[in-house]
Amino acid sequence: MGVPFADLQLQYQNIKGEIDGAIAAVIRDNAFIRGPYVDAFEREFADVAEAKHCISCANGTDALYLAMAALKVKPGDEVITTAHSWISTSAMITHAGATPVFCDTDGVTFTIDPRAIEAAITPRTVGIIPVHFYGQPADMDAIMAIAAKHKLWVIEDCAQAHLARYKGRQVGSFGVAATYSFYPGKNLGAMGDAGAIVTNDDGIAEHMTMLARHGGLIKHQHQIEGINSRLDGLQAAILSAKLPHLPAWTRARQEAANVYDAGLNQIEDVTVPEVASGRSHVYHLYTIRHPRRDTLAAHLSANGVQTAVYYPTVLPLLPAYSRFQHRPEDFPNAAGDQGKVLSLPMFAEITADQQAQVIDLIKAFH
Ligand SMILES: *Cc1c(COP(=O)(O)O)cnc(C)c1O
């Protein structure tokens, strides 16, 4: 039998008619680049994200680059972000021309510790990129207060947190811009690479649109030097077909998380994910901590249950950042977590029986 980590094939089978119809329509209309399907998805996603503008782009990594380029970061600027994320977050700070400054996580929610942000601010700091990690919002009240006090911008990395809420308010609506990934495995996934930025700022929206489209809004009128970062029509139509299902898929993930919580929270050595008060978690990943993570993962794998580690090395300790000469002691929570985190199978269609298999195997592990 076995339990997969995720099951994109099953999701497709459940809405096959809608997806196949969307793909056929794009081919029929020859609408591969720009065009009505991209425009429609941008409008629909702006609505869902409760934002004035949605600028689609090729992937969530480009979204981060475009947002920072539109904010005109420059060499010498420092941008603060979390030690525990996917490398896009920090690499795009560098590619946009600034220097990433890493902060530890809070030890509970896997998100950036606002106290560490305060301590990392220098006269060169221009912005903060919190990541709503694994699907749980970062502490936005504290982060926005620090940003206001020091006159810094905030870009929210929402790649793992579609529809998550902080004190009732949608993530992505706090900062000057927010970036999304629609990588196939994300809570809203395309059938290839895709991404978007949302913002309420008209000027930044226009600048990001130009940057992503060769530096111009009208063909052959290049106002600036841009890049080519487009969402293609096929991906846009697929995303539009999936978007109406996202609320139900999100609830299904949250219900599956409740089942795991109830089944696992009494087991010695297992720490289930904790959700801070006022925050809704959308469980892109359901991640436990376990002191013998690798042997537990091997035990589950030997019994047909797929798990994954996000991420085996936290950002400041990667070879890519050896120039900063960071040590694990600089990030006690994040560096401590990297040997303990284990993400369990999590997808909207996971069955009670599959979850029971996972829970029973973890109970039987000594
Ligand atoms: C997936 C992800 C990204 C990048 O998205 P891509 O679409 O894969 O480029 C950025 N940040 C975080 C936190 C992510 O999980």
mmCIF file of C-alpha atoms and ligand atoms in Angstrom:
data_model
loop_
_atom_site.group_PDB
_atom_site.id
_atom_site.type_symbol
_atom_site.label_atom_id
_atom_site.label_comp_id
_atom_site.label_asym_id
_atom_site.label_seq_id
_atom_site.Cartn_x
_atom_site.Cartn_y
_atom_site.Cartn_z
ATOM 1 C CA MET A 1 0.000 0.000 0.000
ATOM 2 C CA GLY A 2 2.224 2.779 1.240
ATOM 3 C CA VAL A 3 1.506 6.473 1.651
ATOM 4 C CA PRO A 4 2.944 8.990 -0.834
ATOM 5 C CA PHE A 5 4.239 12.354 0.363
ATOM 6 C CA ALA A 6 1.804 14.099 -1.992
ATOM 7 C CA ASP A 7 -0.473 12.890 -4.789
ATOM 8 C CA LEU A 8 -0.712 15.322 -7.679
ATOM 9 C CA GLN A 9 -2.008 12.599 -9.999
ATOM 10 C CA LEU A 10 -5.031 12.037 -7.747
ATOM 11 C CA GLN A 11 -5.753 15.767 -7.631
ATOM 12 C CA TYR A 12 -5.673 15.822 -11.446
ATOM 13 C CA GLN A 13 -7.986 12.806 -11.767
ATOM 14 C CA ASN A 14 -10.537 14.513 -9.464
ATOM 15 C CA ILE A 15 -10.780 17.610 -11.694
ATOM 16 C CA LYS A 16 -9.611 16.116 -14.991
ATOM 17 C CA GLY A 17 -12.486 17.569 -17.034
ATOM 18 C CA GLU A 18 -11.789 21.116 -15.852
ATOM 19 C CA ILE A 19 -8.026 20.879 -16.466
ATOM 20 C CA ASP A 20 -8.304 19.196 -19.847
ATOM 21 C CA GLY A 21 -10.916 21.754 -20.919
ATOM 22 C CA ALA A 22 -8.681 24.639 -19.851
ATOM 23 C CA ILE A 23 -5.689 23.272 -21.774
ATOM 24 C CA ALA A 24 -7.769 22.623 -24.884
ATOM 25 C CA ALA A 25 -9.161 26.184 -24.785
ATOM 26 C CA VAL A 26 -5.702 27.778 -24.693
ATOM 27 C CA ILE A 27 -4.543 25.659 -27.636
ATOM 28 C CA ARG A 28 -7.748 26.411 -29.563
ATOM 29 C CA ASP A 29 -7.308 30.163 -28.955
ATOM 30 C CA ASN A 30 -3.568 30.141 -29.643
ATOM 31 C CA ALA A 31 -3.165 32.086 -26.376
ATOM 32 C CA PHE A 32 0.241 30.824 -25.286
ATOM 33 C CA ILE A 33 1.929 34.070 -24.243
ATOM 34 C CA ARG A 34 0.001 36.920 -22.548
ATOM 35 C CA GLY A 35 -3.616 37.038 -23.673
ATOM 36 C CA PRO A 36 -7.001 36.483 -22.035
ATOM 37 C CA TYR A 37 -6.122 33.482 -19.841
ATOM 38 C CA VAL A 38 -3.224 35.281 -18.184
ATOM 39 C CA ASP A 39 -5.319 38.449 -17.702
ATOM 40 C CA ALA A 40 -8.162 36.405 -16.197
ATOM 41 C CA PHE A 41 -5.939 34.574 -13.736
ATOM 42 C CA GLU A 42 -4.286 37.831 -12.624
ATOM 43 C CA ARG A 43 -7.733 39.323 -11.858
ATOM 44 C CA GLU A 44 -8.952 36.186 -10.093
ATOM 45 C CA PHE A 45 -5.834 35.810 -7.985
ATOM 46 C CA ALA A 46 -5.812 39.497 -6.999
ATOM 47 C CA ASP A 47 -9.377 38.983 -5.717
ATOM 48 C CA VAL A 48 -8.511 35.858 -3.766
ATOM 49 C CA ALA A 49 -5.380 37.478 -2.313
ATOM 50 C CA GLU A 50 -7.421 40.597 -1.453
ATOM 51 C CA ALA A 51 -4.971 42.801 -3.361
ATOM 52 C CA LYS A 52 -5.434 45.556 -5.939
ATOM 53 C CA HIS A 53 -2.870 44.194 -8.429
ATOM 54 C CA CYS A 54 -1.549 40.759 -9.327
ATOM 55 C CA ILE A 55 1.462 40.627 -11.628
ATOM 56 C CA SER A 56 2.052 37.111 -12.889
ATOM 57 C CA CYS A 57 5.561 35.887 -13.642
ATOM 58 C CA ALA A 58 7.509 32.748 -14.444
ATOM 59 C CA ASN A 59 8.015 31.408 -10.893
ATOM 60 C CA GLY A 60 8.159 32.375 -7.220
ATOM 61 C CA THR A 61 11.886 33.036 -7.384
ATOM 62 C CA ASP A 62 11.466 35.662 -10.119
ATOM 63 C CA ALA A 63 8.598 37.148 -8.083
ATOM 64 C CA LEU A 64 11.039 37.877 -5.243
ATOM 65 C CA TYR A 65 13.611 39.323 -7.659
ATOM 66 C CA LEU A 66 11.040 41.528 -9.427
ATOM 67 C CA ALA A 67 9.620 42.864 -6.163
ATOM 68 C CA MET A 68 13.054 43.887 -4.889
ATOM 69 C CA ALA A 69 14.157 45.289 -8.244
ATOM 70 C CA ALA A 70 11.001 47.425 -8.324
ATOM 71 C CA LEU A 71 11.870 48.718 -4.851
ATOM 72 C CA LYS A 72 15.273 49.670 -6.309
ATOM 73 C CA VAL A 73 17.534 47.907 -3.841
ATOM 74 C CA LYS A 74 21.178 48.688 -4.529
ATOM 75 C CA PRO A 75 24.666 47.513 -3.598
ATOM 76 C CA GLY A 76 25.361 48.184 0.062
ATOM 77 C CA ASP A 77 21.720 47.759 1.085
ATOM 78 C CA GLU A 78 20.942 45.038 3.610
ATOM 79 C CA VAL A 79 17.747 42.996 3.551
ATOM 80 C CA ILE A 80 16.784 40.950 6.592
ATOM 81 C CA THR A 81 15.263 37.501 6.205
ATOM 82 C CA THR A 82 14.851 34.224 8.048
ATOM 83 C CA ALA A 83 17.558 31.591 8.433
ATOM 84 C CA HIS A 84 15.033 28.821 7.724
ATOM 85 C CA SER A 85 13.628 29.027 4.194
ATOM 86 C CA TRP A 86 14.129 27.922 0.624
ATOM 87 C CA ILE A 87 17.208 29.501 -0.975
ATOM 88 C CA SER A 88 15.174 31.659 -3.392
ATOM 89 C CA THR A 89 14.398 34.059 -0.571
ATOM 90 C CA SER A 90 18.005 34.962 0.188
ATOM 91 C CA ALA A 91 19.522 34.350 -3.268
ATOM 92 C CA MET A 92 17.180 36.916 -4.840
ATOM 93 C CA ILE A 93 18.293 39.512 -2.269
ATOM 94 C CA THR A 94 21.808 39.032 -3.645
ATOM 95 C CA HIS A 95 20.723 38.983 -7.309
ATOM 96 C CA ALA A 96 18.718 42.176 -6.815
ATOM 97 C CA GLY A 97 21.987 43.771 -5.683
ATOM 98 C CA ALA A 98 21.715 43.817 -1.875
ATOM 99 C CA THR A 99 23.153 41.719 0.962
ATOM 100 C CA PRO A 100 21.051 39.144 2.825
ATOM 101 C CA VAL A 101 21.151 39.324 6.632
ATOM 102 C CA PHE A 102 19.857 36.212 8.345
ATOM 103 C CA CYS A 103 17.801 36.051 11.537
ATOM 104 C CA ASP A 104 17.026 33.073 13.725
ATOM 105 C CA THR A 105 13.523 31.582 13.994
ATOM 106 C CA ASP A 106 11.452 31.832 17.181
ATOM 107 C CA GLY A 107 11.961 28.213 18.262
ATOM 108 C CA VAL A 108 8.249 27.360 18.075
ATOM 109 C CA THR A 109 6.561 28.371 14.783
ATOM 110 C CA PHE A 110 9.569 27.965 12.435
ATOM 111 C CA THR A 111 9.086 31.627 11.400
ATOM 112 C CA ILE A 112 11.454 34.585 11.867
ATOM 113 C CA ASP A 113 11.896 35.858 15.443
ATOM 114 C CA PRO A 114 10.983 39.583 15.567
ATOM 115 C CA ARG A 115 13.493 40.112 18.403
ATOM 116 C CA ALA A 116 16.259 38.863 16.113
ATOM 117 C CA ILE A 117 15.134 41.341 13.425
ATOM 118 C CA GLU A 118 15.443 44.255 15.826
ATOM 119 C CA ALA A 119 18.965 43.114 16.728
ATOM 120 C CA ALA A 120 20.018 42.771 13.059
ATOM 121 C CA ILE A 121 19.053 46.279 11.934
ATOM 122 C CA THR A 122 21.894 48.586 10.863
ATOM 123 C CA PRO A 123 21.927 51.976 9.089
ATOM 124 C CA ARG A 124 22.156 50.007 5.820
ATOM 125 C CA THR A 125 18.978 47.958 6.369
ATOM 126 C CA VAL A 126 16.285 48.756 3.775
ATOM 127 C CA GLY A 127 13.755 45.955 4.112
ATOM 128 C CA ILE A 128 12.533 42.734 5.705
ATOM 129 C CA ILE A 129 11.354 39.569 3.960
ATOM 130 C CA PRO A 130 9.404 37.388 6.385
ATOM 131 C CA VAL A 131 8.474 33.929 5.079
ATOM 132 C CA HIS A 132 5.158 32.386 6.131
ATOM 133 C CA PHE A 133 6.977 29.123 6.517
ATOM 134 C CA TYR A 134 5.399 25.671 6.066
ATOM 135 C CA GLY A 135 2.084 27.588 5.774
ATOM 136 C CA GLN A 136 2.023 29.416 9.097
ATOM 137 C CA PRO A 137 2.070 33.243 9.061
ATOM 138 C CA ALA A 138 5.051 34.998 10.620
ATOM 139 C CA ASP A 139 4.379 37.406 13.518
ATOM 140 C CA MET A 140 3.190 40.257 11.305
ATOM 141 C CA ASP A 141 2.129 42.734 14.030
ATOM 142 C CA ALA A 142 5.605 42.697 15.537
ATOM 143 C CA ILE A 143 7.313 42.754 12.127
ATOM 144 C CA MET A 144 5.220 45.663 10.801
ATOM 145 C CA ALA A 145 5.858 47.637 14.009
ATOM 146 C CA ILE A 146 9.629 47.222 13.593
ATOM 147 C CA ALA A 147 9.384 48.142 9.905
ATOM 148 C CA ALA A 148 7.403 51.310 10.685
ATOM 149 C CA LYS A 149 9.791 52.329 13.457
ATOM 150 C CA HIS A 150 12.859 51.990 11.205
ATOM 151 C CA LYS A 151 11.153 53.015 7.919
ATOM 152 C CA LEU A 152 11.791 49.681 6.194
ATOM 153 C CA TRP A 153 9.741 47.994 3.482
ATOM 154 C CA VAL A 154 8.338 44.502 3.956
ATOM 155 C CA ILE A 155 7.921 41.917 1.188
ATOM 156 C CA GLU A 156 6.045 38.826 2.332
ATOM 157 C CA ASP A 157 7.192 35.509 0.862
ATOM 158 C CA CYS A 158 3.850 33.690 0.610
ATOM 159 C CA ALA A 159 5.132 30.770 -1.504
ATOM 160 C CA GLN A 160 4.022 28.248 1.135
ATOM 161 C CA ALA A 161 1.035 30.102 2.559
ATOM 162 C CA HIS A 162 -1.790 30.656 0.024
ATOM 163 C CA LEU A 163 -4.923 31.741 1.984
ATOM 164 C CA ALA A 164 -3.245 31.713 5.416
ATOM 165 C CA ARG A 165 -4.491 34.418 7.786
ATOM 166 C CA TYR A 166 -2.980 36.448 10.602
ATOM 167 C CA LYS A 167 -5.555 37.852 13.052
ATOM 168 C CA GLY A 168 -8.202 37.398 10.376
ATOM 169 C CA ARG A 169 -6.254 39.238 7.714
ATOM 170 C CA GLN A 170 -4.885 37.540 4.616
ATOM 171 C CA VAL A 171 -1.121 37.048 4.467
ATOM 172 C CA GLY A 172 0.382 39.134 1.697
ATOM 173 C CA SER A 173 -1.745 42.162 2.608
ATOM 174 C CA PHE A 174 0.654 43.526 5.238
ATOM 175 C CA GLY A 175 3.776 44.390 3.269
ATOM 176 C CA VAL A 176 4.267 46.641 0.243
ATOM 177 C CA ALA A 177 4.252 43.495 -1.913
ATOM 178 C CA ALA A 178 3.900 39.745 -1.512
ATOM 179 C CA THR A 179 5.264 36.958 -3.656
ATOM 180 C CA TYR A 180 3.687 33.625 -4.530
ATOM 181 C CA SER A 181 4.934 30.427 -6.121
ATOM 182 C CA PHE A 182 2.683 28.048 -8.040
ATOM 183 C CA TYR A 183 5.300 25.307 -8.299
ATOM 184 C CA PRO A 184 3.326 22.058 -8.824
ATOM 185 C CA GLY A 185 3.652 20.906 -5.203
ATOM 186 C CA LYS A 186 2.602 24.222 -3.626
ATOM 187 C CA ASN A 187 -0.913 24.538 -2.152
ATOM 188 C CA LEU A 188 -1.995 26.083 -5.464
ATOM 189 C CA GLY A 189 0.194 24.481 -8.110
ATOM 190 C CA ALA A 190 0.522 24.808 -11.874
ATOM 191 C CA MET A 191 1.665 21.969 -14.152
ATOM 192 C CA GLY A 192 5.082 23.529 -14.485
ATOM 193 C CA ASP A 193 6.649 26.686 -13.098
ATOM 194 C CA ALA A 194 4.537 29.748 -12.284
ATOM 195 C CA GLY A 195 4.544 32.668 -9.867
ATOM 196 C CA ALA A 196 3.005 36.036 -9.032
ATOM 197 C CA ILE A 197 3.408 39.217 -7.020
ATOM 198 C CA VAL A 198 0.506 41.044 -5.405
ATOM 199 C CA THR A 199 0.539 44.673 -4.287
ATOM 200 C CA ASN A 200 -1.816 47.585 -3.622
ATOM 201 C CA ASP A 201 0.740 50.130 -4.857
ATOM 202 C CA ASP A 202 0.000 51.329 -8.425
ATOM 203 C CA GLY A 203 3.528 52.603 -9.091
ATOM 204 C CA ILE A 204 5.282 49.464 -7.926
ATOM 205 C CA ALA A 205 2.795 47.304 -9.836
ATOM 206 C CA GLU A 206 3.590 49.135 -13.068
ATOM 207 C CA HIS A 207 7.330 48.990 -12.465
ATOM 208 C CA MET A 208 7.237 45.246 -11.749
ATOM 209 C CA THR A 209 5.137 44.631 -14.854
ATOM 210 C CA MET A 210 7.679 46.475 -16.987
ATOM 211 C CA LEU A 211 10.621 44.679 -15.412
ATOM 212 C CA ALA A 212 9.034 41.288 -16.071
ATOM 213 C CA ARG A 213 8.178 42.140 -19.705
ATOM 214 C CA HIS A 214 11.505 43.284 -21.170
ATOM 215 C CA GLY A 215 11.222 46.723 -19.590
ATOM 216 C CA GLY A 216 8.115 47.987 -21.339
ATOM 217 C CA LEU A 217 4.335 47.917 -21.199
ATOM 218 C CA ILE A 218 3.914 48.343 -24.957
ATOM 219 C CA LYS A 219 5.689 46.150 -27.489
ATOM 220 C CA HIS A 220 9.019 47.603 -28.661
ATOM 221 C CA GLN A 221 8.848 50.531 -26.213
ATOM 222 C CA HIS A 222 11.502 49.595 -23.682
ATOM 223 C CA GLN A 223 11.485 52.208 -20.932
ATOM 224 C CA ILE A 224 14.052 50.321 -18.851
ATOM 225 C CA GLU A 225 16.081 47.111 -19.097
ATOM 226 C CA GLY A 226 13.910 44.272 -17.874
ATOM 227 C CA ILE A 227 13.925 40.487 -17.928
ATOM 228 C CA ASN A 228 11.646 37.925 -19.549
ATOM 229 C CA SER A 229 9.544 36.461 -16.761
ATOM 230 C CA ARG A 230 6.089 35.497 -18.004
ATOM 231 C CA LEU A 231 3.348 33.196 -16.855
ATOM 232 C CA ASP A 232 2.318 31.278 -19.957
ATOM 233 C CA GLY A 233 -1.270 30.883 -21.064
ATOM 234 C CA LEU A 234 -1.448 27.147 -20.406
ATOM 235 C CA GLN A 235 -0.304 27.556 -16.810
ATOM 236 C CA ALA A 236 -2.650 30.498 -16.271
ATOM 237 C CA ALA A 237 -5.657 28.508 -17.519
ATOM 238 C CA ILE A 238 -4.697 25.525 -15.351
ATOM 239 C CA LEU A 239 -4.345 27.802 -12.308
ATOM 240 C CA SER A 240 -7.749 29.395 -13.027
ATOM 241 C CA ALA A 241 -9.285 25.915 -13.156
ATOM 242 C CA LYS A 242 -7.721 24.997 -9.810
ATOM 243 C CA LEU A 243 -8.264 28.290 -7.970
ATOM 244 C CA PRO A 244 -11.968 27.741 -7.085
ATOM 245 C CA HIS A 245 -10.959 24.496 -5.343
ATOM 246 C CA LEU A 246 -8.289 26.116 -3.186
ATOM 247 C CA PRO A 247 -10.527 26.959 -0.175
ATOM 248 C CA ALA A 248 -11.809 23.368 0.071
ATOM 249 C CA TRP A 249 -8.299 21.948 -0.440
ATOM 250 C CA THR A 250 -7.035 24.234 2.318
ATOM 251 C CA ARG A 251 -9.760 23.073 4.737
ATOM 252 C CA ALA A 252 -8.949 19.461 3.883
ATOM 253 C CA ARG A 253 -5.274 20.068 4.738
ATOM 254 C CA GLN A 254 -6.281 21.688 8.037
ATOM 255 C CA GLU A 255 -8.553 18.747 8.883
ATOM 256 C CA ALA A 256 -5.766 16.296 8.063
ATOM 257 C CA ALA A 257 -3.460 18.308 10.350
ATOM 258 C CA ASN A 258 -6.013 17.988 13.179
ATOM 259 C CA VAL A 259 -6.015 14.210 12.679
ATOM 260 C CA TYR A 260 -2.208 14.097 12.885
ATOM 261 C CA ASP A 261 -2.199 16.407 15.927
ATOM 262 C CA ALA A 262 -4.665 14.177 17.802
ATOM 263 C CA GLY A 263 -2.829 10.986 16.861
ATOM 264 C CA LEU A 264 0.723 12.167 17.504
ATOM 265 C CA ASN A 265 0.704 14.680 20.341
ATOM 266 C CA GLN A 266 0.962 12.121 23.142
ATOM 267 C CA ILE A 267 3.908 10.273 21.639
ATOM 268 C CA GLU A 268 7.197 10.669 23.455
ATOM 269 C CA ASP A 269 9.858 12.564 21.477
ATOM 270 C CA VAL A 270 7.367 13.791 18.855
ATOM 271 C CA THR A 271 6.674 17.540 18.802
ATOM 272 C CA VAL A 272 3.677 18.351 16.634
ATOM 273 C CA PRO A 273 3.585 21.743 14.884
ATOM 274 C CA GLU A 274 2.349 24.516 17.147
ATOM 275 C CA VAL A 275 0.140 27.266 15.747
ATOM 276 C CA ALA A 276 0.551 30.623 17.493
ATOM 277 C CA SER A 277 -2.659 32.303 18.629
ATOM 278 C CA GLY A 278 -4.336 34.483 16.025
ATOM 279 C CA ARG A 279 -2.689 32.669 13.128
ATOM 280 C CA SER A 280 -4.259 30.205 10.701
ATOM 281 C CA HIS A 281 -1.912 27.572 9.299
ATOM 282 C CA VAL A 282 -2.533 26.208 5.788
ATOM 283 C CA TYR A 283 -0.151 23.246 6.142
ATOM 284 C CA HIS A 284 1.785 23.394 2.919
ATOM 285 C CA LEU A 285 3.876 21.044 5.039
ATOM 286 C CA TYR A 286 2.971 19.209 8.240
ATOM 287 C CA THR A 287 6.333 19.165 9.989
ATOM 288 C CA ILE A 288 7.119 17.461 13.301
ATOM 289 C CA ARG A 289 10.310 17.629 15.325
ATOM 290 C CA HIS A 290 11.969 14.407 16.467
ATOM 291 C CA PRO A 291 15.395 14.011 18.107
ATOM 292 C CA ARG A 292 16.119 10.854 16.062
ATOM 293 C CA ARG A 293 14.677 12.202 12.829
ATOM 294 C CA ASP A 294 16.803 10.179 10.387
ATOM 295 C CA THR A 295 16.077 6.800 11.988
ATOM 296 C CA LEU A 296 12.360 7.655 12.204
ATOM 297 C CA ALA A 297 12.381 8.636 8.499
ATOM 298 C CA ALA A 298 14.150 5.351 7.609
ATOM 299 C CA HIS A 299 11.570 3.379 9.634
ATOM 300 C CA LEU A 300 8.690 5.099 7.818
ATOM 301 C CA SER A 301 10.354 4.659 4.431
ATOM 302 C CA ALA A 302 10.973 0.944 5.072
ATOM 303 C CA ASN A 303 7.227 0.656 5.682
ATOM 304 C CA GLY A 304 6.210 2.524 2.534
ATOM 305 C CA VAL A 305 5.574 5.976 3.988
ATOM 306 C CA GLN A 306 7.299 8.835 2.148
ATOM 307 C CA THR A 307 8.557 11.765 4.215
ATOM 308 C CA ALA A 308 10.806 14.712 3.423
ATOM 309 C CA VAL A 309 13.152 17.146 5.146
ATOM 310 C CA TYR A 310 12.651 20.877 4.516
ATOM 311 C CA TYR A 311 15.477 21.729 4.612
ATOM 312 C CA PRO A 312 18.494 19.590 5.504
ATOM 313 C CA THR A 313 20.695 22.695 5.898
ATOM 314 C CA VAL A 314 19.434 26.097 6.986
ATOM 315 C CA LEU A 315 20.378 28.989 4.696
ATOM 316 C CA PRO A 316 23.296 30.647 6.533
ATOM 317 C CA LEU A 317 25.091 27.296 6.893
ATOM 318 C CA LEU A 318 24.953 26.448 3.174
ATOM 319 C CA PRO A 319 28.191 26.602 1.134
ATOM 320 C CA ALA A 320 26.529 29.416 -0.862
ATOM 321 C CA TYR A 321 26.862 31.630 2.245
ATOM 322 C CA SER A 322 30.298 30.559 3.441
ATOM 323 C CA ARG A 323 31.437 34.161 2.793
ATOM 324 C CA PHE A 324 29.558 35.223 5.958
ATOM 325 C CA GLN A 325 31.332 32.582 8.090
ATOM 326 C CA HIS A 326 28.229 31.857 10.124
ATOM 327 C CA ARG A 327 28.256 29.166 12.797
ATOM 328 C CA PRO A 328 25.301 27.079 14.042
ATOM 329 C CA GLU A 329 25.497 28.965 17.378
ATOM 330 C CA ASP A 330 24.502 32.156 15.530
ATOM 331 C CA PHE A 331 21.079 30.596 14.824
ATOM 332 C CA PRO A 332 20.389 28.227 17.739
ATOM 333 C CA ASN A 333 16.722 27.569 16.896
ATOM 334 C CA ALA A 334 17.014 27.200 13.127
ATOM 335 C CA ALA A 335 20.273 25.242 13.279
ATOM 336 C CA GLY A 336 18.818 23.014 16.023
ATOM 337 C CA ASP A 337 15.734 22.342 13.899
ATOM 338 C CA GLN A 338 17.664 21.279 10.818
ATOM 339 C CA GLY A 339 18.457 17.895 12.373
ATOM 340 C CA LYS A 340 14.970 17.409 13.827
ATOM 341 C CA VAL A 341 12.381 18.468 11.245
ATOM 342 C CA LEU A 342 10.434 15.821 9.361
ATOM 343 C CA SER A 343 7.511 16.585 7.064
ATOM 344 C CA LEU A 344 4.818 13.894 6.902
ATOM 345 C CA PRO A 345 2.557 13.051 3.953
ATOM 346 C CA MET A 346 0.158 15.979 3.506
ATOM 347 C CA PHE A 347 -2.261 16.664 0.647
ATOM 348 C CA ALA A 348 -5.933 17.552 0.417
ATOM 349 C CA GLU A 349 -6.955 14.052 -0.699
ATOM 350 C CA ILE A 350 -5.111 12.089 2.032
ATOM 351 C CA THR A 351 -7.448 9.470 3.536
ATOM 352 C CA ALA A 352 -8.128 8.598 7.183
ATOM 353 C CA ASP A 353 -6.681 5.179 6.466
ATOM 354 C CA GLN A 354 -3.434 6.621 5.081
ATOM 355 C CA GLN A 355 -3.089 8.906 8.095
ATOM 356 C CA ALA A 356 -3.757 6.006 10.468
ATOM 357 C CA GLN A 357 -0.920 4.070 8.813
ATOM 358 C CA VAL A 358 1.480 6.972 9.357
ATOM 359 C CA ILE A 359 0.380 7.493 12.973
ATOM 360 C CA ASP A 360 0.572 3.774 13.843
ATOM 361 C CA LEU A 361 4.061 3.488 12.378
ATOM 362 C CA ILE A 362 5.269 6.484 14.391
ATOM 363 C CA LYS A 363 3.677 4.991 17.547
ATOM 364 C CA ALA A 364 5.498 1.715 16.893
ATOM 365 C CA PHE A 365 8.876 3.474 16.548
ATOM 366 C CA HIS A 366 11.181 3.277 19.552
HETATM 367 C C1 LIG B 1 8.829 27.476 -3.485
HETATM 368 C C2 LIG B 1 9.399 28.645 -2.772
HETATM 369 C C3 LIG B 1 9.951 29.748 -3.457
HETATM 370 C C4 LIG B 1 10.263 29.758 -4.925
HETATM 371 O O1 LIG B 1 9.296 29.407 -5.776
HETATM 372 P P1 LIG B 1 9.616 28.797 -7.237
HETATM 373 O O2 LIG B 1 8.286 28.941 -7.899
HETATM 374 O O3 LIG B 1 10.021 27.381 -7.048
HETATM 375 O O4 LIG B 1 10.665 29.619 -7.874
HETATM 376 C C5 LIG B 1 10.330 30.859 -2.728
HETATM 377 N N1 LIG B 1 10.219 30.893 -1.390
HETATM 378 C C6 LIG B 1 9.731 29.844 -0.699
HETATM 379 C C7 LIG B 1 9.620 29.952 0.786
HETATM 380 C C8 LIG B 1 9.312 28.686 -1.350
HETATM 381 O O5 LIG B 1 8.842 27.655 -0.654
#
